[in-house]
């Protein structure tokens, strides 16, 4: 029997009666449908009626939309749902990841770089206010992964950094605050990303820590948020062999499974050792990690049988629902396990009081709250307090048009972040315009195409430019194996080689680890994003109008001795 009156649901007798009455009124087909949290990129009425009214799924995650579209989406889902729905979004950096006009408070690493947990509370507060105004009731955040491996192409600025104490403290602050607004937090990605350098979107990655190491790091982060009342945990396509083998000594290497299908991790570690009694949701089932270890027909029902309560997304809707249904029919998912999972789903909804309110957003009220001036003020504060001067050559800063009139800019750009929290496309161009508007003569570098013996003489560079600025905007994104600078042809035409004769500043708008590829640059800055608020603050600091106060939440020197030169 589940104790629904205790942490994290804290249901009263009326809530519990609704859960039990609803469960007992459901058909087996309806129970299976509740296990699914699907996705929508659109407010198309027919599609949403199909999800809510015909399939009767338990929840839907929204991708980024306009405010009107998002209000329409939530209204159509909740209006057509027999049982109120969980409406989720990836709210890691702000409401901008769900609504175009939402506030991007700051990515988690930017929040951590302020060195003030107050801003993690502000992140949770702003997300809570804006999300609840739009009818969103489930945040797939905070990320409490620990960014130990600078080569990991996914965790990066989405984390609170590499210090477990900071991750635990800031994660707790987010959880406690966002849940005050009727938004369930989902701490992720259990059993912990950031150790492996590989992407769990592409394979089942590995957390290689010993059990003692895990307890002191990821264990502390998870236990802190669980004790703080986190209602849900998202489990990843990540293996933790040390704990799997400790909890099940019969396992061979080939039997070790990623968290979302590892019974010993879900029950022995998460439920029993860490004391979590809330809802467990899988990470996206469309990621390749689960498919690299077993056939999908087997994996889909095994997620629930092993201990997850909800199944996130589908690769093929009809097929995956058929796989899940077959798992119930053939006993892979027992009737008891099905009822337990659905009970937790209903209990989460009851804990958010979805059964007692309309759940329909008020568009006019939402327009007053989402992206409001008060929230934008905090966004600017985070930008100002987070930008980090990692290393500095004496005498280069501050810059001015009198000191460095002629500026050569090298732009190094990657694709737009798939997670919606990174720099806007065109951030480098925007910053170039800001330099021009402040009186600098700016030239953007274009490779000549010459080979050996044909490069411009050094004197031509020194005669024409007073300052070189490298602008690097390369965000992490799904299905990416590495985030590294690729230098231009011919022969690394834009590699920093003039820094010995021309003052040079390197600025990373995203990945904090680019010193690995430009180790001897003597002035290097991390901004953790490329929004207008960040770019304006960056310029103020370069011009000497504002001090650099950010503290790096990670080793920006990547453990290399030459990056400190």
XYZ file of C-alpha atoms in Angstrom, residues 95 478 499:
3
model
C 9.774 29.828 -19.444
C 20.951 16.355 -28.845
C 47.791 37.210 -29.693
